[in-house]
Amino acid sequence: MSREEFEQAVGDGLDLVPEQLAAQMDNVVVLVEDDAPADEPELLGLYEGTPLTERDGFWAAGSLPDRITIFRNPTLAICDTREEVVAEVAITVVHEIAHHFGIDDQRLHELGWS
């Protein structure tokens, strides 16, 4: 799958994120990169930013948007079809949005989002 096709699939995956959840996000951008960090080559997505639970009154002054990055090559390595890519991206984005809301991996695991 080309980079352009993957980015379109990511867009379709984002459309599957529940509207109520997406509406609660604040100052977040979703990006696509080909490869995950070298120390976690199988990582599908990554949240980088300040969770809503940790923001204070001074946070917004000049803050860059939080980032959710979807990694193309690791995602393609576990998906055989475009439909699988779209579904996996939706799951990955919801997982990373949870981090934006301050939910850690342990709690996500408890909720069945491992």
Tab-separated table of N, CA and C in Angstrom:
chain	number	residue	atom	x	y	z
A	1	MET	N	0.854	-1.175	0.000
A	1	MET	CA	0.000	0.000	0.000
A	1	MET	C	0.898	1.236	0.000
A	2	SER	N	0.636	2.149	-0.917
A	2	SER	CA	1.444	3.367	-1.001
A	2	SER	C	1.189	4.267	0.206
A	3	ARG	N	2.051	5.216	0.387
A	3	ARG	CA	1.898	6.174	1.488
A	3	ARG	C	0.567	6.919	1.350
A	4	GLU	N	0.248	7.343	0.132
A	4	GLU	CA	-0.994	8.075	-0.106
A	4	GLU	C	-2.216	7.211	0.216
A	5	GLU	N	-2.202	5.955	-0.223
A	5	GLU	CA	-3.310	5.042	0.065
A	5	GLU	C	-3.429	4.798	1.572
A	6	PHE	N	-2.272	4.682	2.238
A	6	PHE	CA	-2.288	4.470	3.680
A	6	PHE	C	-2.882	5.686	4.384
A	7	GLU	N	-2.492	6.879	3.977
A	7	GLU	CA	-3.027	8.088	4.599
A	7	GLU	C	-4.533	8.190	4.401
A	8	GLN	N	-5.031	7.768	3.237
A	8	GLN	CA	-6.477	7.746	3.017
A	8	GLN	C	-7.142	6.724	3.948
A	9	ALA	N	-6.503	5.573	4.134
A	9	ALA	CA	-7.028	4.560	5.049
A	9	ALA	C	-7.027	5.085	6.482
A	10	VAL	N	-6.003	5.845	6.857
A	10	VAL	CA	-5.969	6.462	8.184
A	10	VAL	C	-7.153	7.415	8.333
A	11	GLY	N	-7.418	8.203	7.313
A	11	GLY	CA	-8.578	9.097	7.358
A	11	GLY	C	-9.868	8.333	7.565
A	12	ASP	N	-10.003	7.206	6.868
A	12	ASP	CA	-11.196	6.376	7.039
A	12	ASP	C	-11.257	5.773	8.444
A	13	GLY	N	-10.091	5.398	8.980
A	13	GLY	CA	-10.036	4.891	10.349
A	13	GLY	C	-10.433	5.955	11.358
A	14	LEU	N	-10.000	7.179	11.121
A	14	LEU	CA	-10.377	8.279	12.016
A	14	LEU	C	-11.882	8.527	11.984
A	15	ASP	N	-12.487	8.302	10.823
A	15	ASP	CA	-13.940	8.464	10.718
A	15	ASP	C	-14.693	7.457	11.574
A	16	LEU	N	-14.048	6.344	11.943
A	16	LEU	CA	-14.686	5.327	12.782
A	16	LEU	C	-14.616	5.651	14.277
A	17	VAL	N	-13.790	6.630	14.651
A	17	VAL	CA	-13.689	7.029	16.056
A	17	VAL	C	-15.021	7.660	16.463
A	18	PRO	N	-15.608	7.213	17.554
A	18	PRO	CA	-16.893	7.776	17.978
A	18	PRO	C	-16.840	9.303	18.056
A	19	GLU	N	-17.851	9.938	17.476
A	19	GLU	CA	-17.899	11.400	17.402
A	19	GLU	C	-17.808	12.053	18.780
A	20	GLN	N	-18.455	11.448	19.776
A	20	GLN	CA	-18.432	12.009	21.126
A	20	GLN	C	-17.009	12.027	21.682
A	21	LEU	N	-16.230	11.009	21.350
A	21	LEU	CA	-14.843	10.927	21.807
A	21	LEU	C	-13.993	11.966	21.081
A	22	ALA	N	-14.115	12.019	19.773
A	22	ALA	CA	-13.325	12.962	18.981
A	22	ALA	C	-13.623	14.405	19.384
A	23	ALA	N	-14.863	14.704	19.721
A	23	ALA	CA	-15.248	16.064	20.090
A	23	ALA	C	-14.598	16.521	21.395
A	24	GLN	N	-14.188	15.579	22.239
A	24	GLN	CA	-13.580	15.913	23.517
A	24	GLN	C	-12.073	16.177	23.424
A	25	MET	N	-11.489	15.872	22.271
A	25	MET	CA	-10.052	16.077	22.108
A	25	MET	C	-9.767	17.565	22.000
A	26	ASP	N	-8.629	17.973	22.541
A	26	ASP	CA	-8.275	19.386	22.535
A	26	ASP	C	-6.837	19.562	22.072
A	27	ASN	N	-6.663	20.264	20.953
A	27	ASN	CA	-5.333	20.627	20.455
A	27	ASN	C	-4.487	19.389	20.138
A	28	VAL	N	-5.028	18.501	19.271
A	28	VAL	CA	-4.356	17.250	18.902
A	28	VAL	C	-4.299	17.151	17.384
A	29	VAL	N	-3.161	16.724	16.870
A	29	VAL	CA	-2.988	16.473	15.449
A	29	VAL	C	-2.629	15.006	15.265
A	30	VAL	N	-3.142	14.390	14.181
A	30	VAL	CA	-2.815	13.000	13.859
A	30	VAL	C	-1.893	13.008	12.651
A	31	LEU	N	-0.757	12.346	12.799
A	31	LEU	CA	0.264	12.303	11.753
A	31	LEU	C	0.549	10.865	11.359
A	32	VAL	N	1.159	10.693	10.185
A	32	VAL	CA	1.595	9.377	9.727
A	32	VAL	C	3.093	9.424	9.506
A	33	GLU	N	3.796	8.431	10.039
A	33	GLU	CA	5.216	8.240	9.767
A	33	GLU	C	5.398	6.803	9.300
A	34	ASP	N	6.415	6.573	8.505
A	34	ASP	CA	6.629	5.224	7.979
A	34	ASP	C	7.039	4.239	9.061
A	35	ASP	N	8.010	4.605	9.878
A	35	ASP	CA	8.577	3.652	10.836
A	35	ASP	C	8.421	4.120	12.271
A	36	ALA	N	8.233	3.145	13.146
A	36	ALA	CA	8.180	3.403	14.582
A	36	ALA	C	9.593	3.689	15.085
A	37	PRO	N	9.712	4.211	16.305
A	37	PRO	CA	11.047	4.427	16.866
A	37	PRO	C	11.860	3.136	16.891
A	38	ALA	N	13.162	3.252	16.728
A	38	ALA	CA	14.052	2.080	16.646
A	38	ALA	C	13.954	1.188	17.876
A	39	ASP	N	13.671	1.761	19.050
A	39	ASP	CA	13.599	0.952	20.264
A	39	ASP	C	12.256	0.232	20.421
A	40	GLU	N	11.262	0.556	19.568
A	40	GLU	CA	9.960	-0.113	19.589
A	40	GLU	C	9.467	-0.293	18.147
A	41	PRO	N	10.161	-1.109	17.352
A	41	PRO	CA	9.871	-1.191	15.917
A	41	PRO	C	8.489	-1.727	15.557
A	42	GLU	N	7.804	-2.381	16.485
A	42	GLU	CA	6.482	-2.933	16.195
A	42	GLU	C	5.342	-2.034	16.681
A	43	LEU	N	5.691	-0.861	17.205
A	43	LEU	CA	4.698	0.079	17.713
A	43	LEU	C	3.811	0.573	16.572
A	44	LEU	N	2.499	0.563	16.777
A	44	LEU	CA	1.562	0.993	15.742
A	44	LEU	C	1.219	2.470	15.846
A	45	GLY	N	1.245	3.003	17.064
A	45	GLY	CA	0.897	4.405	17.271
A	45	GLY	C	1.560	4.945	18.514
A	46	LEU	N	1.611	6.276	18.590
A	46	LEU	CA	2.268	6.916	19.728
A	46	LEU	C	1.587	8.245	20.018
A	47	TYR	N	1.287	8.477	21.306
A	47	TYR	CA	0.768	9.770	21.758
A	47	TYR	C	1.914	10.533	22.386
A	48	GLU	N	2.093	11.767	21.954
A	48	GLU	CA	3.095	12.654	22.541
A	48	GLU	C	2.408	13.968	22.882
A	49	GLY	N	2.443	14.312	24.137
A	49	GLY	CA	1.819	15.561	24.547
A	49	GLY	C	1.541	15.579	26.029
A	50	THR	N	0.687	16.499	26.414
A	50	THR	CA	0.296	16.652	27.805
A	50	THR	C	-1.152	16.202	27.952
A	51	PRO	N	-1.386	15.095	28.660
A	51	PRO	CA	-2.763	14.627	28.832
A	51	PRO	C	-3.647	15.709	29.453
A	52	LEU	N	-4.923	15.673	29.121
A	52	LEU	CA	-5.857	16.662	29.652
A	52	LEU	C	-5.838	16.700	31.173
A	53	THR	N	-5.604	15.558	31.806
A	53	THR	CA	-5.603	15.480	33.267
A	53	THR	C	-4.402	16.177	33.890
A	54	GLU	N	-3.393	16.516	33.072
A	54	GLU	CA	-2.187	17.154	33.599
A	54	GLU	C	-2.045	18.614	33.181
A	55	ARG	N	-3.001	19.123	32.437
A	55	ARG	CA	-2.924	20.513	31.984
A	55	ARG	C	-3.390	21.452	33.080
A	56	ASP	N	-2.691	22.576	33.176
A	56	ASP	CA	-3.087	23.593	34.145
A	56	ASP	C	-3.405	24.885	33.399
A	57	GLY	N	-3.637	25.936	34.126
A	57	GLY	CA	-4.009	27.220	33.541
A	57	GLY	C	-2.959	27.813	32.628
A	58	PHE	N	-1.707	27.436	32.817
A	58	PHE	CA	-0.632	27.988	32.004
A	58	PHE	C	-0.313	27.131	30.790
A	59	TRP	N	-0.918	25.949	30.698
A	59	TRP	CA	-0.582	25.012	29.637
A	59	TRP	C	-0.781	25.612	28.248
A	60	ALA	N	-1.888	26.280	28.003
A	60	ALA	CA	-2.256	26.719	26.656
A	60	ALA	C	-1.371	27.839	26.113
A	61	ALA	N	-0.665	28.532	26.958
A	61	ALA	CA	0.146	29.663	26.518
A	61	ALA	C	1.307	29.185	25.644
A	62	GLY	N	1.105	29.213	24.339
A	62	GLY	CA	2.166	28.855	23.403
A	62	GLY	C	2.404	27.375	23.229
A	63	SER	N	1.501	26.527	23.686
A	63	SER	CA	1.700	25.090	23.575
A	63	SER	C	1.455	24.617	22.147
A	64	LEU	N	2.327	23.747	21.681
A	64	LEU	CA	2.131	23.105	20.391
A	64	LEU	C	1.066	22.029	20.539
A	65	PRO	N	0.429	21.638	19.445
A	65	PRO	CA	-0.570	20.569	19.555
A	65	PRO	C	0.057	19.252	20.016
A	66	ASP	N	-0.720	18.480	20.760
A	66	ASP	CA	-0.318	17.107	21.063
A	66	ASP	C	-0.312	16.347	19.745
A	67	ARG	N	0.448	15.242	19.705
A	67	ARG	CA	0.586	14.470	18.472
A	67	ARG	C	0.190	13.018	18.692
A	68	ILE	N	-0.606	12.515	17.781
A	68	ILE	CA	-0.842	11.083	17.681
A	68	ILE	C	-0.225	10.675	16.352
A	69	THR	N	0.771	9.811	16.417
A	69	THR	CA	1.445	9.360	15.206
A	69	THR	C	1.064	7.914	14.939
A	70	ILE	N	0.652	7.641	13.708
A	70	ILE	CA	0.356	6.283	13.258
A	70	ILE	C	1.529	5.837	12.400
A	71	PHE	N	2.060	4.652	12.703
A	71	PHE	CA	3.239	4.151	11.989
A	71	PHE	C	2.808	3.186	10.883
A	72	ARG	N	3.130	3.561	9.664
A	72	ARG	CA	2.678	2.856	8.465
A	72	ARG	C	3.235	1.433	8.351
A	73	ASN	N	4.544	1.272	8.378
A	73	ASN	CA	5.136	-0.050	8.124
A	73	ASN	C	4.745	-1.101	9.162
A	74	PRO	N	4.773	-0.800	10.463
A	74	PRO	CA	4.323	-1.820	11.417
A	74	PRO	C	2.842	-2.178	11.248
A	75	THR	N	2.023	-1.198	10.891
A	75	THR	CA	0.600	-1.466	10.669
A	75	THR	C	0.417	-2.372	9.458
A	76	LEU	N	1.117	-2.053	8.377
A	76	LEU	CA	1.009	-2.878	7.170
A	76	LEU	C	1.539	-4.288	7.399
A	77	ALA	N	2.484	-4.432	8.321
A	77	ALA	CA	3.062	-5.754	8.596
A	77	ALA	C	2.047	-6.710	9.231
A	78	ILE	N	1.026	-6.171	9.899
A	78	ILE	CA	0.048	-7.047	10.561
A	78	ILE	C	-1.310	-7.059	9.857
A	79	CYS	N	-1.461	-6.290	8.789
A	79	CYS	CA	-2.730	-6.203	8.075
A	79	CYS	C	-2.577	-6.718	6.648
A	80	ASP	N	-3.554	-7.489	6.208
A	80	ASP	CA	-3.523	-8.051	4.858
A	80	ASP	C	-4.367	-7.264	3.859
A	81	THR	N	-5.365	-6.511	4.355
A	81	THR	CA	-6.273	-5.805	3.460
A	81	THR	C	-6.427	-4.349	3.905
A	82	ARG	N	-6.973	-3.552	3.002
A	82	ARG	CA	-7.241	-2.159	3.340
A	82	ARG	C	-8.230	-2.072	4.506
A	83	GLU	N	-9.227	-2.945	4.501
A	83	GLU	CA	-10.225	-2.958	5.569
A	83	GLU	C	-9.574	-3.238	6.920
A	84	GLU	N	-8.610	-4.152	6.941
A	84	GLU	CA	-7.892	-4.428	8.192
A	84	GLU	C	-7.084	-3.210	8.628
A	85	VAL	N	-6.477	-2.501	7.681
A	85	VAL	CA	-5.720	-1.288	8.011
A	85	VAL	C	-6.654	-0.263	8.642
A	86	VAL	N	-7.808	-0.026	8.032
A	86	VAL	CA	-8.761	0.953	8.551
A	86	VAL	C	-9.184	0.580	9.974
A	87	ALA	N	-9.516	-0.683	10.193
A	87	ALA	CA	-9.942	-1.134	11.524
A	87	ALA	C	-8.809	-1.004	12.538
A	88	GLU	N	-7.598	-1.384	12.161
A	88	GLU	CA	-6.458	-1.307	13.079
A	88	GLU	C	-6.127	0.128	13.421
A	89	VAL	N	-6.204	1.015	12.432
A	89	VAL	CA	-5.960	2.435	12.690
A	89	VAL	C	-6.993	2.970	13.676
A	90	ALA	N	-8.253	2.611	13.505
A	90	ALA	CA	-9.291	3.083	14.432
A	90	ALA	C	-8.995	2.630	15.856
A	91	ILE	N	-8.618	1.368	16.023
A	91	ILE	CA	-8.281	0.846	17.348
A	91	ILE	C	-7.066	1.572	17.918
A	92	THR	N	-6.053	1.762	17.084
A	92	THR	CA	-4.827	2.429	17.538
A	92	THR	C	-5.110	3.866	17.940
A	93	VAL	N	-5.897	4.576	17.146
A	93	VAL	CA	-6.207	5.975	17.464
A	93	VAL	C	-7.008	6.067	18.761
A	94	VAL	N	-7.973	5.195	18.955
A	94	VAL	CA	-8.733	5.216	20.212
A	94	VAL	C	-7.791	4.981	21.392
A	95	HIS	N	-6.852	4.046	21.234
A	95	HIS	CA	-5.859	3.774	22.285
A	95	HIS	C	-5.056	5.040	22.595
A	96	GLU	N	-4.603	5.734	21.551
A	96	GLU	CA	-3.791	6.927	21.766
A	96	GLU	C	-4.627	8.098	22.292
A	97	ILE	N	-5.888	8.187	21.875
A	97	ILE	CA	-6.781	9.206	22.425
A	97	ILE	C	-6.966	8.983	23.919
A	98	ALA	N	-7.030	7.729	24.325
A	98	ALA	CA	-7.150	7.422	25.755
A	98	ALA	C	-5.972	8.019	26.523
A	99	HIS	N	-4.783	7.932	25.947
A	99	HIS	CA	-3.623	8.555	26.605
A	99	HIS	C	-3.803	10.074	26.690
A	100	HIS	N	-4.394	10.676	25.659
A	100	HIS	CA	-4.683	12.114	25.674
A	100	HIS	C	-5.595	12.466	26.850
A	101	PHE	N	-6.496	11.539	27.193
A	101	PHE	CA	-7.409	11.742	28.315
A	101	PHE	C	-6.799	11.326	29.652
A	102	GLY	N	-5.532	10.889	29.635
A	102	GLY	CA	-4.849	10.542	30.875
A	102	GLY	C	-5.012	9.098	31.299
A	103	ILE	N	-5.480	8.236	30.411
A	103	ILE	CA	-5.653	6.815	30.729
A	103	ILE	C	-4.374	6.081	30.348
A	104	ASP	N	-3.763	5.405	31.312
A	104	ASP	CA	-2.482	4.727	31.048
A	104	ASP	C	-2.706	3.325	30.480
A	105	ASP	N	-1.613	2.689	30.053
A	105	ASP	CA	-1.692	1.368	29.426
A	105	ASP	C	-2.292	0.319	30.352
A	106	GLN	N	-1.984	0.383	31.636
A	106	GLN	CA	-2.531	-0.595	32.570
A	106	GLN	C	-4.052	-0.510	32.602
A	107	ARG	N	-4.592	0.695	32.683
A	107	ARG	CA	-6.048	0.862	32.720
A	107	ARG	C	-6.668	0.448	31.383
A	108	LEU	N	-6.003	0.772	30.282
A	108	LEU	CA	-6.499	0.343	28.974
A	108	LEU	C	-6.575	-1.180	28.890
A	109	HIS	N	-5.566	-1.842	29.432
A	109	HIS	CA	-5.563	-3.301	29.462
A	109	HIS	C	-6.747	-3.825	30.274
A	110	GLU	N	-6.990	-3.197	31.425
A	110	GLU	CA	-8.111	-3.595	32.269
A	110	GLU	C	-9.447	-3.430	31.532
A	111	LEU	N	-9.512	-2.422	30.649
A	111	LEU	CA	-10.736	-2.152	29.905
A	111	LEU	C	-10.850	-2.982	28.626
A	112	GLY	N	-9.828	-3.805	28.361
A	112	GLY	CA	-9.858	-4.675	27.190
A	112	GLY	C	-9.248	-4.080	25.935
A	113	TRP	N	-8.510	-2.993	26.055
A	113	TRP	CA	-7.866	-2.328	24.916
A	113	TRP	C	-6.379	-2.607	24.897
A	114	SER	N	-5.983	-3.837	25.112
A	114	SER	CA	-4.548	-4.145	25.164
A	114	SER	C	-3.945	-4.240	23.786
